[in-house]
Coordinates of C-alpha atoms in Angstrom, one line a residue:
Chain A
M13 CA 2.2 -34.0 38.9
T14 CA 5.1 -33.0 36.6
A15 CA 6.3 -29.9 35.0
N16 CA 7.9 -28.5 38.1
T17 CA 11.4 -27.2 38.6
Q18 CA 12.5 -30.2 40.7
N19 CA 11.5 -32.8 38.2
P20 CA 10.7 -31.6 34.7
H21 CA 10.0 -35.1 33.4
L22 CA 7.2 -37.6 33.9
S23 CA 8.0 -40.3 36.4
E24 CA 7.8 -43.9 35.4
E25 CA 4.8 -44.4 37.7
Q26 CA 3.0 -41.6 35.9
I27 CA 3.8 -43.2 32.5
F28 CA 2.4 -46.5 33.7
N29 CA -0.7 -44.8 35.0
L30 CA -1.2 -43.2 31.6
L31 CA -0.7 -46.6 29.9
D32 CA -3.2 -48.3 32.2
G33 CA -5.8 -45.5 31.9
D34 CA -5.5 -44.9 35.6
C35 CA -5.4 -41.1 35.4
A36 CA -7.9 -38.3 35.7
P37 CA -8.8 -36.6 32.4
T38 CA -6.9 -33.5 33.5
E39 CA -3.8 -35.5 34.2
V40 CA -4.1 -37.3 30.8
A41 CA -4.2 -33.9 29.0
I42 CA -1.1 -32.7 31.0
Y43 CA 0.8 -35.9 30.4
N44 CA 0.1 -36.0 26.7
T45 CA 1.1 -32.4 26.3
H46 CA 4.4 -33.1 28.1
L47 CA 5.0 -36.3 26.0
A48 CA 4.5 -34.2 22.8
N49 CA 7.2 -31.8 23.9
C50 CA 9.8 -34.0 25.7
A51 CA 11.8 -36.4 23.6
S52 CA 13.2 -38.5 26.5
C53 CA 9.8 -39.0 28.2
H54 CA 8.3 -39.8 24.8
A55 CA 11.0 -42.4 24.2
L56 CA 10.3 -44.0 27.6
W57 CA 6.6 -44.0 26.8
E58 CA 7.3 -45.7 23.5
E59 CA 9.4 -48.4 25.3
Y60 CA 6.9 -49.2 27.9
S61 CA 4.0 -49.0 25.5
F62 CA 5.7 -51.5 23.2
L63 CA 6.5 -53.8 26.1
D64 CA 2.9 -53.7 27.1
S65 CA 1.7 -54.7 23.6
Q66 CA 4.2 -57.5 23.3
L67 CA 3.3 -58.9 26.7
K68 CA -0.3 -59.0 25.7
N69 CA 0.6 -61.0 22.6
I70 CA 3.0 -63.5 23.9
L71 CA 2.0 -64.3 27.4
L72 CA -0.6 -66.9 26.5
E73 CA 0.7 -70.5 26.4
K74 CA -1.4 -73.1 24.7
A75 CA -2.3 -76.1 26.8
P76 CA -1.4 -79.5 25.5
E77 CA -3.8 -81.0 22.9
N78 CA -5.2 -83.7 25.1
F79 CA -5.5 -81.5 28.2
T80 CA -9.3 -81.5 28.4
D81 CA -9.4 -85.3 27.9
K82 CA -7.0 -85.8 30.9
V83 CA -9.1 -83.5 33.0
M84 CA -12.3 -85.4 32.1
D85 CA -10.6 -88.7 33.1
K86 CA -9.6 -87.2 36.5
W87 CA -13.2 -85.8 36.8
Q88 CA -14.6 -89.3 36.5
V89 CA -12.4 -90.5 39.3
A90 CA -13.2 -87.4 41.3
G91 CA -16.9 -88.1 41.0
Q92 CA -16.4 -91.5 42.5
T93 CA -14.2 -90.2 45.2
K94 CA -16.9 -87.7 46.1
T95 CA -19.3 -90.6 46.7
D96 CA -16.7 -92.3 48.9
W97 CA -16.5 -89.1 51.0
V98 CA -20.2 -89.5 51.8
Y99 CA -19.5 -92.9 53.3
R100 CA -16.6 -91.7 55.5
H101 CA -18.5 -88.8 57.1
P102 CA -21.7 -89.8 58.8
P103 CA -24.5 -87.3 58.2
V104 CA -25.8 -84.9 60.9
L105 CA -29.0 -86.9 61.2
A106 CA -27.0 -89.9 62.4
W107 CA -25.5 -87.9 65.2
V108 CA -28.8 -86.5 66.2
S109 CA -30.4 -90.0 66.4
I110 CA -27.4 -91.4 68.3
G111 CA -27.7 -88.5 70.8
L112 CA -31.5 -89.2 71.3
I113 CA -31.0 -92.9 71.8
T114 CA -28.1 -92.3 74.2
T115 CA -30.2 -89.9 76.2
L116 CA -33.1 -92.3 76.5
L117 CA -30.8 -95.2 77.4
V118 CA -29.2 -93.1 80.1
I119 CA -32.6 -92.2 81.5
S120 CA -33.9 -95.7 81.4
G121 CA -30.7 -97.0 82.8
Y122 CA -31.0 -94.5 85.7
Y123 CA -34.4 -95.8 86.6
S124 CA -33.2 -99.4 86.3
L125 CA -30.5 -98.6 88.9
L126 CA -33.1 -97.0 91.2
S127 CA -35.2 -100.2 91.0
I128 CA -32.2 -102.4 91.8
K129 CA -31.4 -100.1 94.8
A130 CA -35.1 -100.3 96.0
Y131 CA -35.0 -104.1 95.6
S132 CA -31.7 -104.4 97.6
L133 CA -33.3 -102.3 100.4
G134 CA -36.1 -105.0 100.5
D135 CA -38.9 -102.7 99.7
I136 CA -39.8 -103.0 96.1
T137 CA -43.4 -102.2 96.5
Q138 CA -42.8 -98.7 97.6
P139 CA -41.8 -96.2 94.9
L140 CA -38.4 -94.9 95.6
L141 CA -39.3 -91.5 94.4
D142 CA -42.2 -89.8 96.0
T143 CA -43.5 -87.6 93.3
S144 CA -46.4 -86.2 95.2
G145 CA -46.3 -82.5 95.4
K146 CA -43.9 -82.2 92.6
W147 CA -45.0 -80.2 89.5
F148 CA -43.8 -82.9 87.0
D149 CA -44.0 -86.7 87.4
F150 CA -41.1 -87.7 85.3
N151 CA -41.4 -91.3 86.2
G152 CA -45.0 -91.4 85.2
F153 CA -44.2 -89.5 82.0
L154 CA -41.8 -92.2 80.8
Q155 CA -44.4 -94.9 81.4
Q156 CA -46.8 -93.3 78.9
E157 CA -47.3 -95.6 75.9
W158 CA -47.4 -92.8 73.4
I159 CA -43.9 -91.8 74.5
W160 CA -42.4 -95.1 73.5
N161 CA -44.5 -95.3 70.3
G162 CA -43.3 -91.9 69.3
F163 CA -39.7 -92.9 70.1
F164 CA -39.8 -95.9 67.8
I165 CA -41.5 -94.0 65.0
I166 CA -39.1 -91.1 65.0
N167 CA -36.1 -93.4 65.1
G168 CA -37.6 -95.5 62.4
I169 CA -37.9 -92.4 60.1
L170 CA -34.4 -91.3 61.0
A171 CA -33.0 -94.7 60.1
L172 CA -34.8 -94.6 56.8
M173 CA -33.4 -91.2 56.0
I174 CA -29.9 -92.2 56.9
M175 CA -30.2 -95.3 54.7
D176 CA -31.4 -93.2 51.8
K177 CA -28.5 -90.7 52.1
V178 CA -25.7 -93.2 52.8
L179 CA -26.8 -96.1 50.7
F180 CA -29.5 -95.5 48.1
R181 CA -28.5 -92.0 46.8
P182 CA -24.8 -92.8 46.1
F183 CA -25.8 -96.1 44.4
F184 CA -28.2 -94.4 42.0
E185 CA -25.8 -91.4 41.5
K186 CA -23.1 -93.8 40.4
K187 CA -25.6 -95.4 38.0
R188 CA -26.5 -92.0 36.6
Q189 CA -22.9 -91.0 36.1
A190 CA -22.2 -94.2 34.3
L191 CA -25.0 -93.5 31.9
I192 CA -23.9 -89.9 31.3
G193 CA -20.2 -90.5 31.2
Chain B
M23 CA -25.3 -76.9 24.3
Q24 CA -24.3 -73.4 23.1
S25 CA -20.5 -73.0 23.3
N26 CA -20.8 -69.3 24.2
A27 CA -23.0 -69.9 27.2
P28 CA -21.9 -67.8 30.2
D29 CA -19.7 -69.5 32.9
I30 CA -22.5 -69.4 35.5
V31 CA -24.9 -71.3 33.2
L32 CA -22.2 -74.0 32.6
I33 CA -21.7 -74.2 36.4
D34 CA -25.4 -74.8 37.0
R35 CA -25.3 -77.6 34.4
I36 CA -22.1 -79.1 35.9
L37 CA -23.8 -79.2 39.3
A38 CA -26.7 -80.9 37.7
G39 CA -24.3 -83.6 36.5
E40 CA -23.7 -82.7 32.8
A41 CA -20.3 -83.9 31.8
S42 CA -20.4 -81.9 28.5
A43 CA -20.8 -78.7 30.4
Y44 CA -17.7 -79.5 32.4
R45 CA -15.8 -80.3 29.3
L46 CA -16.8 -77.0 27.7
L47 CA -15.8 -75.0 30.8
T48 CA -12.4 -76.8 30.9
S49 CA -11.7 -76.2 27.3
R50 CA -12.7 -72.5 27.6
H51 CA -10.2 -71.8 30.5
Q52 CA -7.5 -74.4 29.9
D53 CA -5.1 -72.1 28.1
Y54 CA -5.3 -69.4 30.7
A55 CA -5.0 -71.8 33.6
F56 CA -2.0 -73.5 32.0
T57 CA -0.4 -70.2 31.3
V58 CA -0.7 -68.9 34.9
A59 CA 0.7 -72.2 36.2
Y60 CA 3.5 -72.3 33.7
R61 CA 4.6 -68.7 34.4
I62 CA 4.9 -69.5 38.0
V63 CA 6.6 -73.0 37.9
G64 CA 8.4 -72.6 34.6
N65 CA 8.0 -76.2 33.5
R66 CA 5.3 -77.4 31.1
E67 CA 4.8 -80.8 32.6
D68 CA 4.4 -79.5 36.1
A69 CA 2.2 -76.7 34.9
E70 CA -0.1 -79.2 33.1
E71 CA -0.4 -81.3 36.2
I72 CA -1.1 -78.3 38.4
A73 CA -3.7 -76.9 36.0
Q74 CA -5.5 -80.2 35.7
D75 CA -5.6 -80.6 39.5
A76 CA -6.9 -77.0 39.8
F77 CA -9.8 -77.9 37.5
I78 CA -10.6 -80.9 39.7
R79 CA -10.4 -78.8 42.9
A80 CA -12.7 -76.3 41.3
F81 CA -15.2 -79.0 40.5
R82 CA -15.1 -80.3 44.1
S83 CA -15.7 -76.7 45.4
L84 CA -18.2 -75.7 42.8
S85 CA -21.2 -76.1 45.1
S86 CA -19.7 -73.4 47.4
F87 CA -18.9 -71.0 44.6
N88 CA -20.3 -67.5 45.2
R89 CA -22.5 -66.9 42.2
E90 CA -22.2 -63.2 42.5
A91 CA -18.5 -63.3 42.0
K92 CA -16.6 -63.9 38.7
F93 CA -15.7 -67.5 38.0
T94 CA -12.4 -66.5 36.5
T95 CA -11.3 -64.6 39.6
W96 CA -12.3 -67.5 41.9
F97 CA -10.8 -70.2 39.6
Y98 CA -7.5 -68.4 38.9
R99 CA -7.0 -68.1 42.7
I100 CA -7.2 -71.9 42.9
V101 CA -4.6 -72.2 40.1
F102 CA -2.4 -69.5 41.6
N103 CA -2.4 -71.1 45.1
A104 CA -1.7 -74.5 43.6
A105 CA 1.2 -73.3 41.5
V106 CA 2.8 -71.2 44.3
G107 CA 2.4 -74.1 46.7
F108 CA 4.0 -76.5 44.2
K109 CA 6.9 -74.1 43.7
R110 CA 7.5 -73.8 47.4
K111 CA 7.7 -77.6 47.8
H112 CA 10.0 -78.3 44.8
R113 CA 13.3 -77.0 43.8
P114 CA 13.5 -74.5 40.9
P115 CA 13.1 -76.5 37.7
T116 CA 15.7 -76.5 34.9
Q117 CA 15.0 -74.2 32.1
D118 CA 12.8 -75.6 29.4
L119 CA 15.4 -75.8 26.7
A120 CA 12.9 -76.8 24.1
E121 CA 11.2 -73.5 24.7
T122 CA 14.4 -71.5 24.6
N123 CA 15.5 -73.0 21.3
Q124 CA 12.3 -72.3 19.5
L125 CA 13.7 -69.0 18.2
F126 CA 14.5 -70.0 14.7
T127 CA 12.0 -72.4 13.3
G128 CA 11.8 -73.1 9.6
V129 CA 14.0 -71.7 6.9
T130 CA 11.4 -69.6 5.2
E131 CA 10.7 -67.1 7.9
S132 CA 11.0 -63.5 6.8
T133 CA 13.5 -61.1 8.5
D134 CA 10.6 -59.3 10.2
Q135 CA 9.3 -62.5 11.6
I136 CA 12.7 -63.4 12.9
R137 CA 13.1 -60.0 14.5
L138 CA 9.6 -60.4 16.0
N139 CA 10.6 -63.8 17.4
E140 CA 13.8 -62.4 18.8
R141 CA 11.9 -59.7 20.6
Q142 CA 9.4 -62.1 22.0
Q143 CA 12.0 -64.5 23.1
Y144 CA 14.0 -61.8 24.9
I145 CA 10.8 -60.7 26.6
K146 CA 10.1 -64.3 27.7
Q147 CA 13.6 -64.6 29.1
A148 CA 13.2 -61.3 30.9
L149 CA 10.1 -62.8 32.6
D150 CA 12.4 -65.6 34.0
Y151 CA 14.3 -63.0 36.0
L152 CA 11.2 -61.9 37.9
A153 CA 10.0 -63.4 41.2
P154 CA 7.1 -66.0 40.8
D155 CA 4.6 -63.6 42.4
D156 CA 5.6 -60.8 40.0
V157 CA 5.4 -63.1 37.0
A158 CA 1.9 -64.2 38.1
M159 CA 0.8 -60.7 38.6
I160 CA 2.0 -59.6 35.2
T161 CA 0.4 -62.7 33.6
L162 CA -2.9 -62.0 35.2
F163 CA -2.7 -58.3 34.4
Y164 CA -1.9 -58.6 30.7
L165 CA -3.5 -62.0 29.9
Q166 CA -6.9 -61.6 31.2
E167 CA -6.8 -57.8 31.7
L168 CA -7.9 -58.3 35.2
S169 CA -8.4 -55.3 37.5
L170 CA -6.1 -54.6 40.4
E171 CA -8.8 -55.6 42.8
E172 CA -9.3 -58.9 41.0
I173 CA -5.6 -59.6 41.0
A174 CA -5.5 -58.7 44.7
E175 CA -8.3 -61.2 45.4
I176 CA -6.5 -63.9 43.4
T177 CA -3.1 -63.4 45.0
S178 CA -4.3 -62.4 48.5
V179 CA -2.3 -59.2 48.3
P180 CA -3.7 -55.8 48.9
A181 CA -4.7 -53.8 45.8
N182 CA -2.2 -51.0 46.5
T183 CA 0.6 -53.6 46.9
V184 CA -0.4 -55.2 43.6
K185 CA -0.1 -51.8 41.9
V186 CA 3.4 -51.2 43.3
K187 CA 4.5 -54.8 42.5
L188 CA 3.2 -54.5 38.9
Y189 CA 5.0 -51.2 38.5
R190 CA 8.3 -52.6 39.8
A191 CA 7.9 -55.8 37.8
R192 CA 7.4 -54.0 34.5
K193 CA 10.3 -51.7 35.2
R194 CA 12.4 -54.6 36.1
M195 CA 11.5 -56.3 32.8
A196 CA 12.5 -53.3 30.8
V197 CA 15.9 -53.2 32.7
E198 CA 16.5 -56.9 32.1
L199 CA 15.7 -56.5 28.5
N200 CA 18.2 -53.7 28.1
R201 CA 20.8 -55.6 30.0
M202 CA 20.3 -58.8 27.9
L203 CA 20.4 -57.0 24.6
K204 CA 23.3 -54.8 25.8
G205 CA 21.9 -51.7 24.4
E206 CA 20.4 -53.2 21.3
A207 CA 17.0 -53.3 22.9
Q208 CA 16.4 -49.7 22.1
S209 CA 16.8 -50.4 18.4
L210 CA 14.7 -53.6 18.5
L211 CA 11.9 -52.0 20.5

């Protein structure tokens, strides 16, 4: 704070703080008292105060008259581009279904290889895997009819959801934008 | 639609697909966006392009806008980053001479108006001597009367640094004004 023997004047930072209202009430009173009694500080205060007022008045530049129209034109194009983005990036559901199908193909392919191996050994009547005593008969599990029914139903639903998101929604969204625009 | 609807209401309608809401939001903020871009790049054509692209970028990111934040702070950050990025990629533009020569327009201006125009023109020229970041901060500070925290968020600079930069920029402006007017600034101011 000012009014000391080293620096009897207000610093420029203090003047700016006073201008910006960034002072405690006690500081405001002290600064104002000093400004009332110090011609040089008062002159500096006037200079910065006027600069502030001028900057507030002249800084705003008017945008060109057709600015909004140009933005709306770009917005129309941006809306179509957003639709294209949907096509380029497959949805998460697609990746999940691909993963499920791949997993089941790998499993079924594994058992196919086992069958081929058993056949090549000349003993196709004996099951290659002796599942007795094991706590989970995975081979028998995959032979359950409801497993395959569920597999086809789930993938059918996933396929319909993907078609809806990738094909039908963008198509109708474009129609709606055309009506609004 | 009410033209004085809050920004957040317009944002909801834009996300619902209302083109008129987007037009209203654009017209409401176009001058400020253009000003921020112009103060950084110094060229009206480039500033117009930057401001337009900023509106499109904002539209594309609107779904991720934090509704608890101020739209202006979020949007001006987009404008600021676009303008600063443009300036880094391109060489400094030539001075907009049409702007510089707009001092004396018309033959019927009063003496007071001429003096006011002179003061304003000198102040604009003093802005040209500042670094782009400093000009942007001064513009944001005076134009929209944003707080130091908001300016810090827009410019990705700590609030304390914003305060110091603002202080130095304003002081530099006063120095440049005095230098340009060669001592006459005191009488004009």
